[in-house]
Amino acid sequence: MYNYLDFEKPVADLEGKILELKKLAENGEAVDVGDEIKRLEKRSRDALRDAYKALTPWQKVQVARHPDRPHCLDYVRALFTDFTTLAGDRNFGEDAAMVGGFARFRGEPVLVLGQEKGSDTKSRLKHNFGSVRPEGYRKAVRLMEMADRFNIPVVMLVDTAGAYPGVGAEERGQAEAIARSTSTCLGLKVPSIAVVIGEGGSGGAIAIATANRVFMLEHAIYSVISPEGAASILWRDTTRSKDAATNMKITAQDLLDLKIIDQIIAEPLGGAHRNPEAVISATGDLIAKTLREFGQSNGDFREQRRDKYLAIGRSL
């Protein structure tokens, strides 16, 4: 059974009935129910299609935060081989919220960076729910500089509600660490690709999303602040999060129109959590295609990145 969102209640009811009928059939407690199951499965698919064909921005926020959505390490395990995790910022310590290391992607060496939220209570605590501390961003800087030195492309998987806002993080220079990571992304001589796979929240996301190509999953979000945070600041009322989500233009479709991202990766019906293998495979194919294009280019990747970000907003 899936973890159903509020707007998926009609689907949840139908799929619950389907599960009950299947259990009755398995236990021999019902006559042939095959036709009824097929009828309910069709109604369930139709209900799911109706629910997802016109999601509101707030509903997309819910899908982007879905607990069963594939996370950074799911992509790493499926797409990369010979992945070697590198730890520590050589200054303070290790931060498990930022995953980083070198790997091979379809035979070619790459640096992989990403925020990992965790998939159960134990792993979520270990990875601090994907909220990175200063040492995590300094680790990212260290690894990006190493990739630059050895002419290795960088692939970044973005999924965070935002950088960790704790007192200790602020004492250790959270803002400076984010700024330095963003600056390092902009200054890379090697090509870089960022994919927003879930939440792209605030500077915590931008710190590893300032790439030559920025892609987003269809139901991912990318914003300067969370809807709850914006509602709290603008209206002093977190119940207006839905209004904030709509007004901030945080969906992949809005950001593509604004030319902040370069392409949208389609998700399976019902979101990435209903068919993780399909969405991870599609993401891998787009990364491979983009790396081939980079390989055929003789351009200055740092200059391309500069032009890309300076052009944002000119046509508005």
PDB file of N, CA and C in Angstrom, residues 181-263:
ATOM      1  N   SER A 181      30.115  27.477  -1.708  1.00  0.00           N
ATOM      2  CA  SER A 181      29.741  26.348  -2.550  1.00  0.00           C
ATOM      3  C   SER A 181      29.117  26.834  -3.861  1.00  0.00           C
ATOM      4  N   THR A 182      28.253  27.845  -3.766  1.00  0.00           N
ATOM      5  CA  THR A 182      27.642  28.417  -4.972  1.00  0.00           C
ATOM      6  C   THR A 182      28.708  29.009  -5.883  1.00  0.00           C
ATOM      7  N   SER A 183      29.646  29.726  -5.285  1.00  0.00           N
ATOM      8  CA  SER A 183      30.739  30.327  -6.055  1.00  0.00           C
ATOM      9  C   SER A 183      31.593  29.262  -6.736  1.00  0.00           C
ATOM     10  N   THR A 184      31.842  28.173  -6.034  1.00  0.00           N
ATOM     11  CA  THR A 184      32.646  27.089  -6.615  1.00  0.00           C
ATOM     12  C   THR A 184      31.912  26.457  -7.795  1.00  0.00           C
ATOM     13  N   CYS A 185      30.606  26.263  -7.661  1.00  0.00           N
ATOM     14  CA  CYS A 185      29.802  25.745  -8.784  1.00  0.00           C
ATOM     15  C   CYS A 185      29.941  26.648 -10.005  1.00  0.00           C
ATOM     16  N   LEU A 186      29.842  27.943  -9.783  1.00  0.00           N
ATOM     17  CA  LEU A 186      29.931  28.891 -10.898  1.00  0.00           C
ATOM     18  C   LEU A 186      31.313  28.906 -11.538  1.00  0.00           C
ATOM     19  N   GLY A 187      32.336  28.646 -10.735  1.00  0.00           N
ATOM     20  CA  GLY A 187      33.707  28.756 -11.231  1.00  0.00           C
ATOM     21  C   GLY A 187      34.294  27.494 -11.831  1.00  0.00           C
ATOM     22  N   LEU A 188      33.561  26.397 -11.829  1.00  0.00           N
ATOM     23  CA  LEU A 188      34.100  25.145 -12.364  1.00  0.00           C
ATOM     24  C   LEU A 188      34.465  25.276 -13.840  1.00  0.00           C
ATOM     25  N   LYS A 189      35.601  24.709 -14.202  1.00  0.00           N
ATOM     26  CA  LYS A 189      35.990  24.667 -15.615  1.00  0.00           C
ATOM     27  C   LYS A 189      35.402  23.444 -16.314  1.00  0.00           C
ATOM     28  N   VAL A 190      34.958  22.465 -15.524  1.00  0.00           N
ATOM     29  CA  VAL A 190      34.365  21.251 -16.087  1.00  0.00           C
ATOM     30  C   VAL A 190      32.852  21.428 -16.190  1.00  0.00           C
ATOM     31  N   PRO A 191      32.178  20.655 -17.056  1.00  0.00           N
ATOM     32  CA  PRO A 191      30.720  20.769 -17.169  1.00  0.00           C
ATOM     33  C   PRO A 191      30.011  20.228 -15.935  1.00  0.00           C
ATOM     34  N   SER A 192      28.837  20.772 -15.664  1.00  0.00           N
ATOM     35  CA  SER A 192      28.078  20.343 -14.492  1.00  0.00           C
ATOM     36  C   SER A 192      26.603  20.225 -14.840  1.00  0.00           C
ATOM     37  N   ILE A 193      25.962  19.251 -14.200  1.00  0.00           N
ATOM     38  CA  ILE A 193      24.531  19.004 -14.386  1.00  0.00           C
ATOM     39  C   ILE A 193      23.891  18.910 -13.008  1.00  0.00           C
ATOM     40  N   ALA A 194      22.774  19.611 -12.818  1.00  0.00           N
ATOM     41  CA  ALA A 194      22.017  19.511 -11.565  1.00  0.00           C
ATOM     42  C   ALA A 194      20.614  19.015 -11.879  1.00  0.00           C
ATOM     43  N   VAL A 195      20.119  18.104 -11.057  1.00  0.00           N
ATOM     44  CA  VAL A 195      18.753  17.591 -11.211  1.00  0.00           C
ATOM     45  C   VAL A 195      18.025  17.762  -9.887  1.00  0.00           C
ATOM     46  N   VAL A 196      16.930  18.528  -9.902  1.00  0.00           N
ATOM     47  CA  VAL A 196      16.102  18.672  -8.705  1.00  0.00           C
ATOM     48  C   VAL A 196      15.146  17.485  -8.689  1.00  0.00           C
ATOM     49  N   ILE A 197      15.379  16.538  -7.778  1.00  0.00           N
ATOM     50  CA  ILE A 197      14.615  15.298  -7.774  1.00  0.00           C
ATOM     51  C   ILE A 197      13.445  15.324  -6.790  1.00  0.00           C
ATOM     52  N   GLY A 198      13.410  16.313  -5.923  1.00  0.00           N
ATOM     53  CA  GLY A 198      12.330  16.424  -4.943  1.00  0.00           C
ATOM     54  C   GLY A 198      12.130  17.882  -4.584  1.00  0.00           C
ATOM     55  N   GLU A 199      12.610  18.258  -3.414  1.00  0.00           N
ATOM     56  CA  GLU A 199      12.561  19.663  -2.992  1.00  0.00           C
ATOM     57  C   GLU A 199      13.869  20.360  -3.327  1.00  0.00           C
ATOM     58  N   GLY A 200      13.761  21.542  -3.863  1.00  0.00           N
ATOM     59  CA  GLY A 200      14.932  22.393  -4.035  1.00  0.00           C
ATOM     60  C   GLY A 200      14.708  23.631  -3.197  1.00  0.00           C
ATOM     61  N   GLY A 201      15.078  23.570  -1.932  1.00  0.00           N
ATOM     62  CA  GLY A 201      14.716  24.621  -1.003  1.00  0.00           C
ATOM     63  C   GLY A 201      15.832  25.599  -0.699  1.00  0.00           C
ATOM     64  N   SER A 202      15.617  26.867  -1.041  1.00  0.00           N
ATOM     65  CA  SER A 202      16.437  27.975  -0.584  1.00  0.00           C
ATOM     66  C   SER A 202      17.903  27.862  -1.031  1.00  0.00           C
ATOM     67  N   GLY A 203      18.780  28.592  -0.330  1.00  0.00           N
ATOM     68  CA  GLY A 203      20.202  28.564  -0.653  1.00  0.00           C
ATOM     69  C   GLY A 203      20.809  27.200  -0.453  1.00  0.00           C
ATOM     70  N   GLY A 204      20.188  26.388   0.400  1.00  0.00           N
ATOM     71  CA  GLY A 204      20.668  25.034   0.610  1.00  0.00           C
ATOM     72  C   GLY A 204      20.650  24.212  -0.650  1.00  0.00           C
ATOM     73  N   ALA A 205      19.705  24.510  -1.550  1.00  0.00           N
ATOM     74  CA  ALA A 205      19.641  23.833  -2.844  1.00  0.00           C
ATOM     75  C   ALA A 205      20.537  24.522  -3.863  1.00  0.00           C
ATOM     76  N   ILE A 206      20.487  25.842  -3.899  1.00  0.00           N
ATOM     77  CA  ILE A 206      21.262  26.600  -4.881  1.00  0.00           C
ATOM     78  C   ILE A 206      22.751  26.308  -4.756  1.00  0.00           C
ATOM     79  N   ALA A 207      23.195  25.999  -3.551  1.00  0.00           N
ATOM     80  CA  ALA A 207      24.620  25.752  -3.303  1.00  0.00           C
ATOM     81  C   ALA A 207      25.189  24.629  -4.150  1.00  0.00           C
ATOM     82  N   ILE A 208      24.336  23.662  -4.566  1.00  0.00           N
ATOM     83  CA  ILE A 208      24.836  22.619  -5.463  1.00  0.00           C
ATOM     84  C   ILE A 208      23.971  22.498  -6.720  1.00  0.00           C
ATOM     85  N   ALA A 209      23.231  23.559  -7.046  1.00  0.00           N
ATOM     86  CA  ALA A 209      22.366  23.509  -8.225  1.00  0.00           C
ATOM     87  C   ALA A 209      22.742  24.537  -9.282  1.00  0.00           C
ATOM     88  N   THR A 210      23.838  25.244  -9.072  1.00  0.00           N
ATOM     89  CA  THR A 210      24.241  26.300 -10.002  1.00  0.00           C
ATOM     90  C   THR A 210      25.103  25.671 -11.088  1.00  0.00           C
ATOM     91  N   ALA A 211      24.428  25.022 -12.046  1.00  0.00           N
ATOM     92  CA  ALA A 211      25.113  24.176 -13.015  1.00  0.00           C
ATOM     93  C   ALA A 211      24.914  24.670 -14.450  1.00  0.00           C
ATOM     94  N   ASN A 212      25.658  24.059 -15.379  1.00  0.00           N
ATOM     95  CA  ASN A 212      25.471  24.374 -16.798  1.00  0.00           C
ATOM     96  C   ASN A 212      24.076  24.003 -17.280  1.00  0.00           C
ATOM     97  N   ARG A 213      23.576  22.875 -16.789  1.00  0.00           N
ATOM     98  CA  ARG A 213      22.212  22.438 -17.108  1.00  0.00           C
ATOM     99  C   ARG A 213      21.503  22.109 -15.806  1.00  0.00           C
ATOM    100  N   VAL A 214      20.293  22.638 -15.665  1.00  0.00           N
ATOM    101  CA  VAL A 214      19.484  22.360 -14.480  1.00  0.00           C
ATOM    102  C   VAL A 214      18.188  21.711 -14.939  1.00  0.00           C
ATOM    103  N   PHE A 215      17.955  20.486 -14.488  1.00  0.00           N
ATOM    104  CA  PHE A 215      16.752  19.749 -14.829  1.00  0.00           C
ATOM    105  C   PHE A 215      15.904  19.568 -13.572  1.00  0.00           C
ATOM    106  N   MET A 216      14.593  19.394 -13.776  1.00  0.00           N
ATOM    107  CA  MET A 216      13.685  19.145 -12.662  1.00  0.00           C
ATOM    108  C   MET A 216      12.729  18.021 -13.008  1.00  0.00           C
ATOM    109  N   LEU A 217      12.448  17.177 -12.027  1.00  0.00           N
ATOM    110  CA  LEU A 217      11.381  16.220 -12.208  1.00  0.00           C
ATOM    111  C   LEU A 217      10.049  16.965 -12.269  1.00  0.00           C
ATOM    112  N   GLU A 218       9.103  16.363 -12.950  1.00  0.00           N
ATOM    113  CA  GLU A 218       7.827  17.008 -13.251  1.00  0.00           C
ATOM    114  C   GLU A 218       7.118  17.547 -12.013  1.00  0.00           C
ATOM    115  N   HIS A 219       7.173  16.809 -10.903  1.00  0.00           N
ATOM    116  CA  HIS A 219       6.458  17.228  -9.697  1.00  0.00           C
ATOM    117  C   HIS A 219       7.409  17.692  -8.593  1.00  0.00           C
ATOM    118  N   ALA A 220       8.636  18.041  -8.954  1.00  0.00           N
ATOM    119  CA  ALA A 220       9.569  18.615  -7.988  1.00  0.00           C
ATOM    120  C   ALA A 220       9.258  20.098  -7.810  1.00  0.00           C
ATOM    121  N   ILE A 221       9.841  20.696  -6.781  1.00  0.00           N
ATOM    122  CA  ILE A 221       9.685  22.137  -6.546  1.00  0.00           C
ATOM    123  C   ILE A 221      11.059  22.749  -6.314  1.00  0.00           C
ATOM    124  N   TYR A 222      11.178  24.049  -6.601  1.00  0.00           N
ATOM    125  CA  TYR A 222      12.452  24.747  -6.471  1.00  0.00           C
ATOM    126  C   TYR A 222      12.121  26.184  -6.101  1.00  0.00           C
ATOM    127  N   SER A 223      12.540  26.634  -4.913  1.00  0.00           N
ATOM    128  CA  SER A 223      12.108  27.949  -4.441  1.00  0.00           C
ATOM    129  C   SER A 223      13.138  28.571  -3.517  1.00  0.00           C
ATOM    130  N   VAL A 224      12.997  29.876  -3.336  1.00  0.00           N
ATOM    131  CA  VAL A 224      13.923  30.616  -2.492  1.00  0.00           C
ATOM    132  C   VAL A 224      13.634  30.403  -1.010  1.00  0.00           C
ATOM    133  N   ILE A 225      12.430  29.939  -0.699  1.00  0.00           N
ATOM    134  CA  ILE A 225      12.020  29.678   0.674  1.00  0.00           C
ATOM    135  C   ILE A 225      10.851  28.707   0.626  1.00  0.00           C
ATOM    136  N   SER A 226      10.620  27.983   1.684  1.00  0.00           N
ATOM    137  CA  SER A 226       9.493  27.058   1.707  1.00  0.00           C
ATOM    138  C   SER A 226       8.180  27.843   1.713  1.00  0.00           C
ATOM    139  N   PRO A 227       7.092  27.258   1.211  1.00  0.00           N
ATOM    140  CA  PRO A 227       5.798  27.958   1.263  1.00  0.00           C
ATOM    141  C   PRO A 227       5.405  28.340   2.684  1.00  0.00           C
ATOM    142  N   GLU A 228       5.696  27.448   3.653  1.00  0.00           N
ATOM    143  CA  GLU A 228       5.369  27.754   5.042  1.00  0.00           C
ATOM    144  C   GLU A 228       6.167  28.962   5.538  1.00  0.00           C
ATOM    145  N   GLY A 229       7.458  29.001   5.177  1.00  0.00           N
ATOM    146  CA  GLY A 229       8.295  30.127   5.585  1.00  0.00           C
ATOM    147  C   GLY A 229       7.842  31.432   4.957  1.00  0.00           C
ATOM    148  N   ALA A 230       7.480  31.375   3.674  1.00  0.00           N
ATOM    149  CA  ALA A 230       7.006  32.588   2.999  1.00  0.00           C
ATOM    150  C   ALA A 230       5.705  33.088   3.611  1.00  0.00           C
ATOM    151  N   ALA A 231       4.786  32.160   3.915  1.00  0.00           N
ATOM    152  CA  ALA A 231       3.510  32.555   4.517  1.00  0.00           C
ATOM    153  C   ALA A 231       3.727  33.182   5.891  1.00  0.00           C
ATOM    154  N   SER A 232       4.678  32.628   6.637  1.00  0.00           N
ATOM    155  CA  SER A 232       4.967  33.158   7.963  1.00  0.00           C
ATOM    156  C   SER A 232       5.520  34.583   7.888  1.00  0.00           C
ATOM    157  N   ILE A 233       6.372  34.833   6.889  1.00  0.00           N
ATOM    158  CA  ILE A 233       6.976  36.157   6.748  1.00  0.00           C
ATOM    159  C   ILE A 233       5.985  37.170   6.163  1.00  0.00           C
ATOM    160  N   LEU A 234       5.280  36.777   5.099  1.00  0.00           N
ATOM    161  CA  LEU A 234       4.416  37.719   4.386  1.00  0.00           C
ATOM    162  C   LEU A 234       3.114  38.012   5.124  1.00  0.00           C
ATOM    163  N   TRP A 235       2.504  36.970   5.688  1.00  0.00           N
ATOM    164  CA  TRP A 235       1.183  37.134   6.304  1.00  0.00           C
ATOM    165  C   TRP A 235       1.154  36.769   7.782  1.00  0.00           C
ATOM    166  N   ARG A 236       2.288  36.320   8.307  1.00  0.00           N
ATOM    167  CA  ARG A 236       2.341  35.865   9.707  1.00  0.00           C
ATOM    168  C   ARG A 236       1.271  34.798   9.967  1.00  0.00           C
ATOM    169  N   ASP A 237       1.090  33.948   8.966  1.00  0.00           N
ATOM    170  CA  ASP A 237       0.035  32.942   9.047  1.00  0.00           C
ATOM    171  C   ASP A 237       0.442  31.742   8.195  1.00  0.00           C
ATOM    172  N   THR A 238       0.920  30.681   8.831  1.00  0.00           N
ATOM    173  CA  THR A 238       1.400  29.518   8.075  1.00  0.00           C
ATOM    174  C   THR A 238       0.272  28.748   7.393  1.00  0.00           C
ATOM    175  N   THR A 239      -0.989  29.032   7.789  1.00  0.00           N
ATOM    176  CA  THR A 239      -2.101  28.355   7.111  1.00  0.00           C
ATOM    177  C   THR A 239      -2.278  28.860   5.680  1.00  0.00           C
ATOM    178  N   ARG A 240      -1.572  29.932   5.333  1.00  0.00           N
ATOM    179  CA  ARG A 240      -1.667  30.451   3.958  1.00  0.00           C
ATOM    180  C   ARG A 240      -0.540  29.915   3.071  1.00  0.00           C
ATOM    181  N   SER A 241      -0.012  28.777   3.450  1.00  0.00           N
ATOM    182  CA  SER A 241       1.057  28.155   2.669  1.00  0.00           C
ATOM    183  C   SER A 241       0.628  27.877   1.230  1.00  0.00           C
ATOM    184  N   LYS A 242      -0.644  27.515   1.047  1.00  0.00           N
ATOM    185  CA  LYS A 242      -1.146  27.244  -0.307  1.00  0.00           C
ATOM    186  C   LYS A 242      -1.049  28.491  -1.174  1.00  0.00           C
ATOM    187  N   ASP A 243      -1.414  29.647  -0.593  1.00  0.00           N
ATOM    188  CA  ASP A 243      -1.319  30.910  -1.341  1.00  0.00           C
ATOM    189  C   ASP A 243       0.129  31.213  -1.689  1.00  0.00           C
ATOM    190  N   ALA A 244       1.020  30.984  -0.743  1.00  0.00           N
ATOM    191  CA  ALA A 244       2.443  31.250  -0.987  1.00  0.00           C
ATOM    192  C   ALA A 244       2.975  30.351  -2.101  1.00  0.00           C
ATOM    193  N   ALA A 245       2.609  29.078  -2.072  1.00  0.00           N
ATOM    194  CA  ALA A 245       3.078  28.146  -3.097  1.00  0.00           C
ATOM    195  C   ALA A 245       2.640  28.585  -4.481  1.00  0.00           C
ATOM    196  N   THR A 246       1.420  29.085  -4.582  1.00  0.00           N
ATOM    197  CA  THR A 246       0.898  29.543  -5.877  1.00  0.00           C
ATOM    198  C   THR A 246       1.605  30.799  -6.347  1.00  0.00           C
ATOM    199  N   ASN A 247       1.807  31.740  -5.451  1.00  0.00           N
ATOM    200  CA  ASN A 247       2.372  33.034  -5.829  1.00  0.00           C
ATOM    201  C   ASN A 247       3.873  33.008  -6.085  1.00  0.00           C
ATOM    202  N   MET A 248       4.578  32.039  -5.504  1.00  0.00           N
ATOM    203  CA  MET A 248       6.045  32.021  -5.627  1.00  0.00           C
ATOM    204  C   MET A 248       6.541  31.392  -6.927  1.00  0.00           C
ATOM    205  N   LYS A 249       5.660  30.731  -7.699  1.00  0.00           N
ATOM    206  CA  LYS A 249       6.068  30.095  -8.967  1.00  0.00           C
ATOM    207  C   LYS A 249       7.178  29.070  -8.712  1.00  0.00           C
ATOM    208  N   ILE A 250       6.846  28.036  -7.981  1.00  0.00           N
ATOM    209  CA  ILE A 250       7.870  27.082  -7.550  1.00  0.00           C
ATOM    210  C   ILE A 250       7.845  25.766  -8.321  1.00  0.00           C
ATOM    211  N   THR A 251       6.884  25.592  -9.226  1.00  0.00           N
ATOM    212  CA  THR A 251       6.779  24.321  -9.937  1.00  0.00           C
ATOM    213  C   THR A 251       7.736  24.266 -11.118  1.00  0.00           C
ATOM    214  N   ALA A 252       7.989  23.064 -11.590  1.00  0.00           N
ATOM    215  CA  ALA A 252       8.892  22.886 -12.726  1.00  0.00           C
ATOM    216  C   ALA A 252       8.362  23.614 -13.963  1.00  0.00           C
ATOM    217  N   GLN A 253       7.051  23.595 -14.150  1.00  0.00           N
ATOM    218  CA  GLN A 253       6.456  24.245 -15.320  1.00  0.00           C
ATOM    219  C   GLN A 253       6.647  25.763 -15.263  1.00  0.00           C
ATOM    220  N   ASP A 254       6.452  26.343 -14.077  1.00  0.00           N
ATOM    221  CA  ASP A 254       6.668  27.787 -13.913  1.00  0.00           C
ATOM    222  C   ASP A 254       8.130  28.148 -14.158  1.00  0.00           C
ATOM    223  N   LEU A 255       9.036  27.359 -13.613  1.00  0.00           N
ATOM    224  CA  LEU A 255      10.463  27.674 -13.700  1.00  0.00           C
ATOM    225  C   LEU A 255      11.004  27.465 -15.114  1.00  0.00           C
ATOM    226  N   LEU A 256      10.415  26.539 -15.854  1.00  0.00           N
ATOM    227  CA  LEU A 256      10.811  26.382 -17.260  1.00  0.00           C
ATOM    228  C   LEU A 256      10.365  27.599 -18.063  1.00  0.00           C
ATOM    229  N   ASP A 257       9.165  28.090 -17.796  1.00  0.00           N
ATOM    230  CA  ASP A 257       8.679  29.295 -18.475  1.00  0.00           C
ATOM    231  C   ASP A 257       9.566  30.496 -18.167  1.00  0.00           C
ATOM    232  N   LEU A 258      10.082  30.549 -16.937  1.00  0.00           N
ATOM    233  CA  LEU A 258      10.942  31.663 -16.530  1.00  0.00           C
ATOM    234  C   LEU A 258      12.403  31.466 -16.944  1.00  0.00           C
ATOM    235  N   LYS A 259      12.681  30.321 -17.595  1.00  0.00           N
ATOM    236  CA  LYS A 259      14.032  29.976 -18.072  1.00  0.00           C
ATOM    237  C   LYS A 259      15.050  29.835 -16.933  1.00  0.00           C
ATOM    238  N   ILE A 260      14.570  29.437 -15.768  1.00  0.00           N
ATOM    239  CA  ILE A 260      15.462  29.181 -14.644  1.00  0.00           C
ATOM    240  C   ILE A 260      15.989  27.751 -14.715  1.00  0.00           C
ATOM    241  N   ILE A 261      15.164  26.843 -15.258  1.00  0.00           N
ATOM    242  CA  ILE A 261      15.631  25.482 -15.500  1.00  0.00           C
ATOM    243  C   ILE A 261      15.628  25.227 -17.010  1.00  0.00           C
ATOM    244  N   ASP A 262      16.265  24.128 -17.410  1.00  0.00           N
ATOM    245  CA  ASP A 262      16.440  23.862 -18.838  1.00  0.00           C
ATOM    246  C   ASP A 262      15.499  22.804 -19.401  1.00  0.00           C
ATOM    247  N   GLN A 263      15.033  21.882 -18.548  1.00  0.00           N
ATOM    248  CA  GLN A 263      14.173  20.816 -19.056  1.00  0.00           C
ATOM    249  C   GLN A 263      13.460  20.133 -17.894  1.00  0.00           C
TER     250      GLN A 263
END
